[in-house]
CSV table of C-alpha atoms and ligand atoms in Angstrom, one decimal:
chain,number,residue,atom,x,y,z
J,1,MET,CA,0.0,0.0,0.0
J,2,MET,CA,1.0,3.6,-0.5
J,3,ASN,CA,2.1,5.6,2.5
J,4,ALA,CA,-0.9,6.9,4.3
J,5,ALA,CA,-1.7,9.7,6.6
J,6,VAL,CA,-4.8,10.9,8.3
J,7,SER,CA,-6.2,14.3,7.1
J,8,CYS,CA,-7.9,16.8,9.4
J,9,ASP,CA,-11.3,15.4,8.5
J,10,GLY,CA,-10.2,12.0,9.7
J,11,LYS,CA,-9.9,10.4,6.2
J,12,LYS,CA,-6.9,8.2,5.2
J,13,VAL,CA,-5.0,10.0,2.4
J,14,ALA,CA,-2.2,8.9,0.1
J,15,THR,CA,1.1,10.7,0.6
J,16,GLY,CA,3.4,9.1,-1.9
J,17,LEU,CA,5.2,5.9,-2.8
J,18,ASN,CA,7.0,4.0,-0.1
J,19,ILE,CA,10.4,2.4,-0.4
J,20,GLU,CA,9.1,-1.0,-1.4
J,21,GLU,CA,6.9,0.5,-4.1
J,22,ARG,CA,9.8,2.6,-5.5
J,23,GLY,CA,12.0,-0.6,-5.5
J,24,TRP,CA,9.3,-2.6,-7.3
J,25,LEU,CA,9.1,0.1,-10.0
J,26,VAL,CA,12.9,0.2,-10.5
J,27,SER,CA,13.2,-3.6,-10.7
J,28,LEU,CA,10.4,-3.7,-13.2
J,29,LEU,CA,11.3,-0.7,-15.4
J,30,GLY,CA,15.0,0.2,-14.7
J,31,GLN,CA,15.8,3.5,-16.4
J,32,GLN,CA,12.2,3.8,-17.6
J,33,VAL,CA,11.0,5.2,-14.2
J,34,GLN,CA,11.7,8.5,-12.7
J,35,PHE,CA,10.6,9.8,-9.3
J,36,ASP,CA,9.2,13.1,-8.2
J,37,VAL,CA,9.0,14.5,-11.7
J,38,PRO,CA,7.6,18.0,-12.1
J,39,MET,CA,4.5,17.6,-14.4
J,40,ARG,CA,5.1,21.1,-15.8
J,41,ARG,CA,7.7,19.4,-18.0
J,42,HIS,CA,5.2,17.0,-19.4
J,43,THR,CA,2.2,19.2,-20.1
J,44,THR,CA,1.7,21.9,-22.7
J,45,LEU,CA,0.3,24.3,-20.1
J,46,ALA,CA,3.7,23.9,-18.4
J,47,VAL,CA,2.3,23.9,-14.8
J,48,GLY,CA,1.9,21.2,-12.2
J,49,GLY,CA,3.8,19.8,-9.2
J,50,PRO,CA,5.7,16.5,-9.1
J,51,ALA,CA,4.3,13.1,-10.0
J,52,ASP,CA,5.5,10.4,-7.5
J,53,ALA,CA,6.6,8.3,-10.4
J,54,LEU,CA,6.7,8.9,-14.1
J,55,THR,CA,6.9,5.5,-16.0
J,56,MET,CA,7.5,4.8,-19.6
J,57,PRO,CA,6.7,1.1,-20.2
J,58,ALA,CA,8.5,-0.3,-23.2
J,59,ASP,CA,5.8,-2.9,-24.3
J,60,ILE,CA,2.5,-4.6,-23.5
J,61,LYS,CA,4.2,-7.0,-21.1
J,62,ASP,CA,5.7,-4.2,-19.0
J,63,LEU,CA,2.5,-2.3,-19.1
J,64,THR,CA,0.5,-5.3,-18.0
J,65,THR,CA,2.9,-6.0,-15.1
J,66,LEU,CA,2.8,-2.4,-14.1
J,67,LEU,CA,-1.0,-2.2,-14.1
J,68,SER,CA,-1.4,-5.5,-12.2
J,69,GLY,CA,1.3,-4.5,-9.6
J,70,ALA,CA,-0.3,-1.1,-9.1
J,71,ARG,CA,-3.7,-2.8,-8.6
J,72,GLN,CA,-2.3,-5.3,-6.0
J,73,ARG,CA,-0.6,-2.4,-4.1
J,74,ALA,CA,-3.7,-0.1,-4.5
J,75,ILE,CA,-1.5,2.6,-6.1
J,76,PRO,CA,-3.6,4.9,-8.3
J,77,TRP,CA,-2.3,5.5,-11.9
J,78,LEU,CA,-3.0,7.9,-14.7
J,79,ILE,CA,-2.2,7.5,-18.4
J,80,VAL,CA,-0.8,10.6,-20.1
J,81,GLY,CA,-0.7,11.1,-23.8
J,82,GLY,CA,0.8,14.4,-25.2
J,83,GLY,CA,-0.1,16.3,-22.0
J,84,SER,CA,-1.9,18.8,-24.2
J,85,ASN,CA,-5.3,18.7,-22.5
J,86,LEU,CA,-4.1,18.2,-18.9
J,87,LEU,CA,-3.9,20.6,-16.0
J,88,VAL,CA,-2.0,19.2,-13.1
J,89,ARG,CA,-2.4,21.1,-9.8
J,90,ASP,CA,0.6,22.5,-8.0
J,91,GLY,CA,0.7,19.7,-5.4
J,92,GLY,CA,1.4,17.1,-8.1
J,93,ILE,CA,0.2,13.6,-8.6
J,94,ARG,CA,0.2,10.9,-5.9
J,95,GLY,CA,0.7,7.5,-7.7
J,96,ILE,CA,2.0,6.4,-11.0
J,97,VAL,CA,1.9,8.4,-14.2
J,98,ILE,CA,2.2,6.2,-17.3
J,99,ALA,CA,3.5,7.8,-20.5
J,100,LEU,CA,2.8,5.9,-23.7
J,101,THR,CA,4.3,8.4,-26.1
J,102,PRO,CA,7.9,7.2,-25.8
J,103,TYR,CA,7.3,3.5,-26.9
J,104,PHE,CA,3.7,2.8,-27.9
J,105,LYS,CA,4.0,4.4,-31.3
J,106,GLY,CA,3.8,3.5,-35.0
J,107,ILE,CA,1.4,3.5,-37.9
J,108,THR,CA,0.6,0.5,-40.2
J,109,ALA,CA,-1.7,0.3,-43.2
J,110,ILE,CA,-3.7,-2.9,-42.6
J,111,ASP,CA,-6.0,-3.0,-45.6
J,112,HIS,CA,-5.5,-1.2,-49.0
J,113,GLY,CA,-9.1,-1.1,-50.4
J,114,LEU,CA,-10.0,0.5,-53.7
J,115,GLU,CA,-12.0,3.2,-51.8
J,116,ILE,CA,-11.0,2.9,-48.2
J,117,VAL,CA,-7.6,2.3,-46.6
J,118,ARG,CA,-7.6,0.9,-43.1
J,119,VAL,CA,-4.8,2.1,-40.8
J,120,ALA,CA,-3.7,1.0,-37.3
J,121,ALA,CA,-2.1,3.7,-35.1
J,122,LYS,CA,-0.6,3.0,-31.6
J,123,ALA,CA,-1.9,5.1,-28.8
J,124,GLY,CA,1.4,7.0,-28.2
J,125,THR,CA,1.7,8.1,-31.8
J,126,ARG,CA,1.4,11.9,-32.2
J,127,LEU,CA,-1.9,12.9,-33.8
J,128,GLN,CA,0.0,15.2,-36.2
J,129,THR,CA,2.1,12.2,-37.4
J,130,LEU,CA,-1.1,10.4,-38.2
J,131,CYS,CA,-2.5,13.5,-40.0
J,132,ARG,CA,0.7,13.8,-42.1
J,133,TYR,CA,0.7,10.1,-42.9
J,134,THR,CA,-2.8,10.2,-44.2
J,135,ILE,CA,-2.5,13.5,-46.2
J,136,GLU,CA,0.8,12.3,-47.9
J,137,ARG,CA,-1.1,9.1,-49.0
J,138,GLY,CA,-4.2,10.9,-50.3
J,139,LEU,CA,-6.4,9.7,-47.4
J,140,ALA,CA,-9.3,11.9,-46.2
J,141,GLY,CA,-11.2,11.9,-42.9
J,142,ILE,CA,-8.8,13.3,-40.4
J,143,THR,CA,-7.8,16.6,-42.0
J,144,PHE,CA,-9.9,18.5,-39.4
J,145,ALA,CA,-7.3,17.4,-36.8
J,146,VAL,CA,-4.4,19.2,-38.5
J,147,GLY,CA,-2.7,21.3,-35.9
J,148,ILE,CA,-4.4,19.6,-32.9
J,149,PRO,CA,-1.6,18.6,-30.5
J,150,GLY,CA,-1.6,15.4,-28.5
J,151,SER,CA,-1.5,11.7,-29.1
J,152,VAL,CA,-3.7,9.3,-30.9
J,153,GLY,CA,-4.8,7.6,-27.6
J,154,GLY,CA,-5.6,11.0,-26.1
J,155,ALA,CA,-7.5,12.0,-29.2
J,156,ILE,CA,-9.6,8.8,-29.0
J,157,ALA,CA,-10.2,9.1,-25.2
J,158,MET,CA,-11.3,12.7,-25.6
J,159,ASN,CA,-13.0,12.3,-28.9
J,160,ALA,CA,-11.0,15.2,-30.3
J,161,GLY,CA,-12.8,17.2,-32.8
J,162,THR,CA,-13.7,20.5,-34.4
J,163,ALA,CA,-16.8,21.8,-36.3
J,164,ASP,CA,-15.4,19.9,-39.3
J,165,GLY,CA,-15.1,16.5,-37.8
J,166,TRP,CA,-14.5,14.2,-34.9
J,167,ILE,CA,-12.1,11.3,-34.3
J,168,SER,CA,-15.1,9.0,-33.7
J,169,ASP,CA,-16.1,9.6,-37.4
J,170,VAL,CA,-13.2,7.7,-38.8
J,171,LEU,CA,-12.4,5.3,-35.9
J,172,GLU,CA,-13.3,1.6,-36.5
J,173,THR,CA,-11.8,-0.3,-33.5
J,174,ILE,CA,-9.8,0.3,-30.4
J,175,THR,CA,-7.7,-2.2,-28.5
J,176,VAL,CA,-7.9,-1.8,-24.7
J,177,LEU,CA,-5.7,-3.4,-22.0
J,178,TRP,CA,-7.6,-4.0,-18.8
J,179,PRO,CA,-5.8,-4.0,-15.4
J,180,THR,CA,-6.5,-7.7,-15.2
J,181,GLY,CA,-4.2,-8.2,-18.2
J,182,ARG,CA,-6.9,-8.9,-20.7
J,183,LEU,CA,-6.5,-7.3,-24.1
J,184,GLN,CA,-9.8,-6.6,-25.8
J,185,ARG,CA,-10.7,-5.3,-29.2
J,186,LEU,CA,-13.8,-3.1,-29.2
J,187,SER,CA,-15.6,-2.0,-32.4
J,188,ARG,CA,-17.0,1.5,-32.9
J,189,ALA,CA,-20.5,0.2,-32.2
J,190,ASP,CA,-19.4,-0.9,-28.7
J,191,LEU,CA,-18.2,2.5,-27.9
J,192,ASP,CA,-20.2,5.3,-26.3
J,193,PHE,CA,-18.7,8.6,-27.7
J,194,GLY,CA,-19.9,12.0,-26.8
J,195,TYR,CA,-18.8,15.6,-26.9
J,196,ARG,CA,-15.1,15.4,-25.9
J,197,ARG,CA,-15.5,12.0,-24.2
J,198,LEU,CA,-15.4,8.3,-24.7
J,199,CYS,CA,-17.0,6.0,-22.1
J,200,LEU,CA,-15.5,2.5,-22.3
J,201,PRO,CA,-17.8,-0.3,-21.7
J,202,THR,CA,-16.9,-1.8,-18.3
J,203,PRO,CA,-16.8,-5.6,-18.6
J,204,GLU,CA,-14.5,-5.9,-15.6
J,205,ILE,CA,-16.7,-3.8,-13.4
J,206,ILE,CA,-17.4,-6.7,-11.1
J,207,THR,CA,-13.8,-6.7,-9.9
J,208,GLY,CA,-13.6,-3.0,-9.9
J,209,ASP,CA,-11.0,-2.9,-12.6
J,210,HIS,CA,-12.9,-0.7,-15.0
J,211,GLN,CA,-10.1,1.7,-16.0
J,212,GLY,CA,-8.8,0.4,-19.3
J,213,VAL,CA,-5.8,1.6,-21.3
J,214,ILE,CA,-6.3,2.4,-25.0
J,215,ILE,CA,-3.3,0.7,-26.7
J,216,GLU,CA,-4.2,1.2,-30.4
J,217,GLY,CA,-6.9,2.5,-32.7
J,218,THR,CA,-7.8,1.4,-36.2
J,219,PHE,CA,-9.3,3.9,-38.7
J,220,ALA,CA,-11.0,3.8,-42.1
J,221,PHE,CA,-9.9,6.6,-44.3
J,222,PRO,CA,-11.5,7.2,-47.7
J,223,ARG,CA,-9.2,7.8,-50.7
J,224,ALA,CA,-9.3,11.4,-51.9
J,225,ASP,CA,-7.5,13.8,-54.2
J,226,LEU,CA,-4.0,14.5,-52.8
J,227,GLN,CA,-3.9,18.1,-54.0
J,228,HIS,CA,-7.3,18.9,-52.5
J,229,LEU,CA,-6.2,17.4,-49.2
J,230,ARG,CA,-3.0,19.4,-49.1
J,231,ILE,CA,-4.9,22.6,-49.8
J,232,SER,CA,-7.6,22.0,-47.2
J,233,SER,CA,-5.0,21.1,-44.6
J,234,GLN,CA,-3.1,24.3,-45.4
J,235,LYS,CA,-6.4,26.3,-45.0
J,236,ILE,CA,-7.1,24.7,-41.6
J,237,LYS,CA,-3.5,25.6,-40.5
J,238,GLU,CA,-3.9,29.2,-41.6
J,239,LYS,CA,-7.3,29.5,-39.9
J,240,ARG,CA,-5.9,28.2,-36.7
J,241,ARG,CA,-2.9,30.6,-36.9
J,242,ARG,CA,-5.3,33.5,-37.5
J,243,ARG,CA,-7.8,32.7,-34.7
J,244,GLN,CA,-5.8,31.0,-32.0
J,245,PRO,CA,-2.7,31.9,-30.1
J,246,VAL,CA,0.4,30.0,-31.4
J,247,GLY,CA,3.8,29.3,-29.9
J,248,VAL,CA,2.6,29.8,-26.3
J,249,SER,CA,1.9,27.4,-23.4
J,250,THR,CA,-1.8,26.5,-23.5
J,251,ALA,CA,-4.0,23.4,-23.3
J,252,GLY,CA,-6.1,24.5,-26.4
J,253,CYS,CA,-9.7,25.4,-25.6
J,254,PHE,CA,-10.1,25.4,-21.8
J,255,PHE,CA,-13.9,25.0,-21.7
J,256,LYS,CA,-16.3,22.9,-23.7
J,257,ASN,CA,-18.7,24.7,-26.0
J,258,PRO,CA,-22.2,24.9,-24.6
J,259,PRO,CA,-24.6,22.5,-26.3
J,260,ALA,CA,-26.4,25.4,-28.0
J,261,GLY,CA,-25.9,29.1,-28.6
J,262,PRO,CA,-22.6,31.1,-28.8
J,263,SER,CA,-19.3,29.2,-28.3
J,264,ALA,CA,-17.4,29.5,-25.0
J,265,GLY,CA,-14.8,31.7,-26.7
J,266,GLU,CA,-17.5,34.1,-27.9
J,267,LEU,CA,-19.1,34.3,-24.4
J,268,ILE,CA,-15.8,35.0,-22.7
J,269,ASP,CA,-15.0,37.6,-25.3
J,270,LYS,CA,-18.4,39.3,-24.9
J,271,ALA,CA,-17.9,39.3,-21.1
J,272,GLY,CA,-14.9,41.5,-21.8
J,273,LEU,CA,-12.5,39.1,-20.2
J,274,LYS,CA,-9.9,38.8,-23.0
J,275,GLY,CA,-6.4,39.8,-21.7
J,276,LYS,CA,-7.4,39.4,-18.1
J,277,ARG,CA,-4.5,38.1,-15.9
J,278,VAL,CA,-4.1,36.3,-12.6
J,279,GLY,CA,-0.4,35.8,-11.7
J,280,GLY,CA,1.3,34.3,-14.7
J,281,ALA,CA,-2.0,33.1,-16.3
J,282,GLU,CA,-3.7,35.2,-19.0
J,283,ILE,CA,-6.9,34.9,-21.1
J,284,SER,CA,-5.7,35.1,-24.7
J,285,SER,CA,-6.5,38.3,-26.4
J,286,ARG,CA,-6.8,36.4,-29.7
J,287,HIS,CA,-9.3,33.7,-28.6
J,288,GLY,CA,-11.3,33.9,-25.4
J,289,ASN,CA,-11.3,30.2,-24.7
J,290,PHE,CA,-7.5,29.9,-24.5
J,291,ILE,CA,-5.8,30.4,-21.1
J,292,ILE,CA,-2.1,31.0,-21.6
J,293,ASN,CA,0.8,30.4,-19.2
J,294,ARG,CA,3.0,33.5,-19.7
J,295,GLY,CA,6.0,31.7,-18.3
J,296,ASN,CA,5.7,31.8,-14.6
J,297,ALA,CA,2.1,30.7,-13.9
J,298,ARG,CA,1.1,28.3,-11.2
J,299,ALA,CA,-1.8,25.9,-11.7
J,300,ALA,CA,-3.6,27.8,-9.0
J,301,ASP,CA,-3.4,31.0,-11.2
J,302,ILE,CA,-5.0,29.2,-14.1
J,303,LEU,CA,-7.7,27.7,-11.8
J,304,THR,CA,-8.5,31.1,-10.3
J,305,LEU,CA,-8.8,32.6,-13.8
J,306,ALA,CA,-11.1,29.7,-14.8
J,307,ASP,CA,-13.3,30.3,-11.8
J,308,ILE,CA,-13.5,34.0,-12.7
J,309,ILE,CA,-14.6,33.1,-16.2
J,310,GLU,CA,-17.2,30.6,-15.0
J,311,ALA,CA,-18.6,33.1,-12.5
J,312,ARG,CA,-18.7,36.0,-15.0
J,313,VAL,CA,-20.2,34.0,-17.9
J,314,ALA,CA,-22.8,32.5,-15.6
J,315,ALA,CA,-23.7,35.9,-14.2
J,316,GLU,CA,-23.9,37.7,-17.6
J,317,PHE,CA,-25.4,35.0,-19.8
J,318,GLY,CA,-26.8,32.4,-17.5
J,319,VAL,CA,-24.5,29.7,-19.1
J,320,ARG,CA,-22.6,27.2,-17.0
J,321,LEU,CA,-19.2,26.6,-18.7
J,322,GLU,CA,-17.5,23.2,-18.0
J,323,PRO,CA,-13.8,22.7,-18.4
J,324,GLU,CA,-12.7,20.6,-21.4
J,325,VAL,CA,-9.2,20.3,-19.9
J,326,ILE,CA,-8.8,17.4,-17.5
J,327,ILE,CA,-7.8,18.6,-14.1
J,328,VAL,CA,-5.9,16.2,-11.9
J,329,GLY,CA,-3.6,16.1,-8.9
J,330,GLU,CA,-3.4,17.7,-5.5
J,331,SER,CA,-3.8,21.4,-4.6
J,332,ASN,CA,-1.1,20.9,-1.9
J,333,HIS,CA,1.5,18.2,-1.5
J,334,ALA,CA,0.2,15.1,0.4
J,335,SER,CA,-3.5,15.6,0.2
J,336,LYS,CA,-5.9,13.2,-1.6
J,337,SER,CA,-5.0,10.8,-4.4
J,338,ILE,CA,-5.5,11.0,-8.3
V,1,EPU,N1,-15.3,33.8,-31.1
V,1,EPU,C1,-15.4,35.1,-30.7
V,1,EPU,N2,-14.4,35.5,-29.8
V,1,EPU,C2,-13.4,34.7,-29.4
V,1,EPU,C3,-13.3,33.4,-29.9
V,1,EPU,C4,-14.3,32.9,-30.8
V,1,EPU,O1,-16.3,35.8,-31.0
V,1,EPU,O2,-12.6,35.1,-28.6
V,1,EPU,C5,-16.4,33.3,-32.1
V,1,EPU,C6,-15.8,33.1,-33.5
V,1,EPU,O3,-15.8,34.3,-34.2
V,1,EPU,C7,-16.8,32.1,-34.0
V,1,EPU,C8,-17.2,31.3,-32.8
V,1,EPU,O4,-16.9,32.1,-31.7
V,1,EPU,O5,-17.9,32.7,-34.6
V,1,EPU,C9,-16.5,29.9,-32.7
V,1,EPU,O6,-15.1,30.1,-32.7
V,1,EPU,P1,-14.0,29.2,-33.4
V,1,EPU,O7,-14.3,29.0,-34.8
V,1,EPU,O8,-12.7,29.7,-33.0
V,1,EPU,O9,-14.3,27.8,-32.7
V,1,EPU,P2,-14.4,27.3,-31.2
V,1,EPU,O10,-15.7,26.7,-31.1
V,1,EPU,O11,-14.0,28.4,-30.2
V,1,EPU,C10,-13.6,24.9,-31.7
V,1,EPU,C11,-12.8,23.9,-30.9
V,1,EPU,C12,-11.3,24.1,-31.1
V,1,EPU,C13,-10.9,24.0,-32.6
V,1,EPU,C14,-11.8,25.0,-33.3
V,1,EPU,C15,-11.5,24.8,-34.8
V,1,EPU,C16,-14.1,23.5,-28.9
V,1,EPU,C17,-14.3,23.8,-27.4
V,1,EPU,N3,-13.1,24.1,-29.5
V,1,EPU,O12,-13.3,26.2,-31.2
V,1,EPU,O13,-10.7,23.1,-30.4
V,1,EPU,O14,-9.6,24.2,-32.7
V,1,EPU,O15,-13.2,24.8,-33.1
V,1,EPU,O16,-12.3,25.6,-35.6
V,1,EPU,O17,-14.9,22.7,-29.4
V,1,EPU,C18,-9.6,22.4,-28.4
V,1,EPU,O18,-10.4,21.5,-28.4
V,1,EPU,O19,-8.7,22.5,-27.6
V,1,EPU,C19,-9.7,23.4,-29.5
V,1,EPU,C20,-8.9,24.4,-29.5
């Protein structure tokens, strides 16, 4: 078990990995585990305190052993992709962070049909690598994602998308590794996709092991005119450069768009909040739904700014904004777990 302490409200809370747990991780992963790693180095928002352990499993075997060992020891774990939609609080993450981008990558064409080409992409592959791969081969369907950072696994888990398309439109299957060690292939029809979310079916729910890891996705891309694809991808890139802040630390759009009516960016803009700062965090003056780390922001600055946005938009327009960014970790070191 992880080290435990008793909080002021009498609850048992995790405080980090003990010596046995650290030793187990080193014997399993060797150089592929680092301890007390600042998460600001692994997220595009560039904030966040230390993760107890950052692990980079080399293959399915290591990942399976890691998940089952964590399960036996009751250590919480969290998968990270590109860290581009993740806000880690300043107290960091108690438990194990599992990064798939170093080793779980690669793209393979699995079926060259006359009209459709089927492609498998490992979860740690960069989404932009998949976009380039398809455009260079005259394959349509994922051009909307040009310029979206992050990994294929993250894009599937979040159902990444824009007004022009969603990852769920072209996805055919995913392969999931469950903490019990079972690898399961699920087809699109088995998957419950929504706006910026994927709910995995939970066949292992009886044992409580319902947190699966997406290992790979397969996609069906229709063949299309190469020149046309190049032009539309160029247009998407230009539109993004015009409308969104580039070359700065952000997590993309911070809030989900409301189900109807003006977008979150427009509401924040109309509320007059663009350019507002708290500490090192700032609301982009280009696009209202982007919060920027100006270099020295703490997660707390970003969260305070997000609270101000939520309160102002609720008061002025009666709309409740919900973060799209996944917020994890502890406000202060040694409070509750993931
Ligand atoms: N708008 C404003 N002021 C602003 C920002 C936007 O008036 O400060 C207006 C725009 O003029 C437009 C409308 O709001 O009429 C929508 O804006 P935009 O086209 O920029 O799209 P969005 O809904 O804000 C969505 C995705 C983005 C994606 C763009 C691509 C969400 C939450 N966001 O943004 O995704 O890049 O479309 O067109 O769905 C992300 O998910 O991280 C992300 C950035």
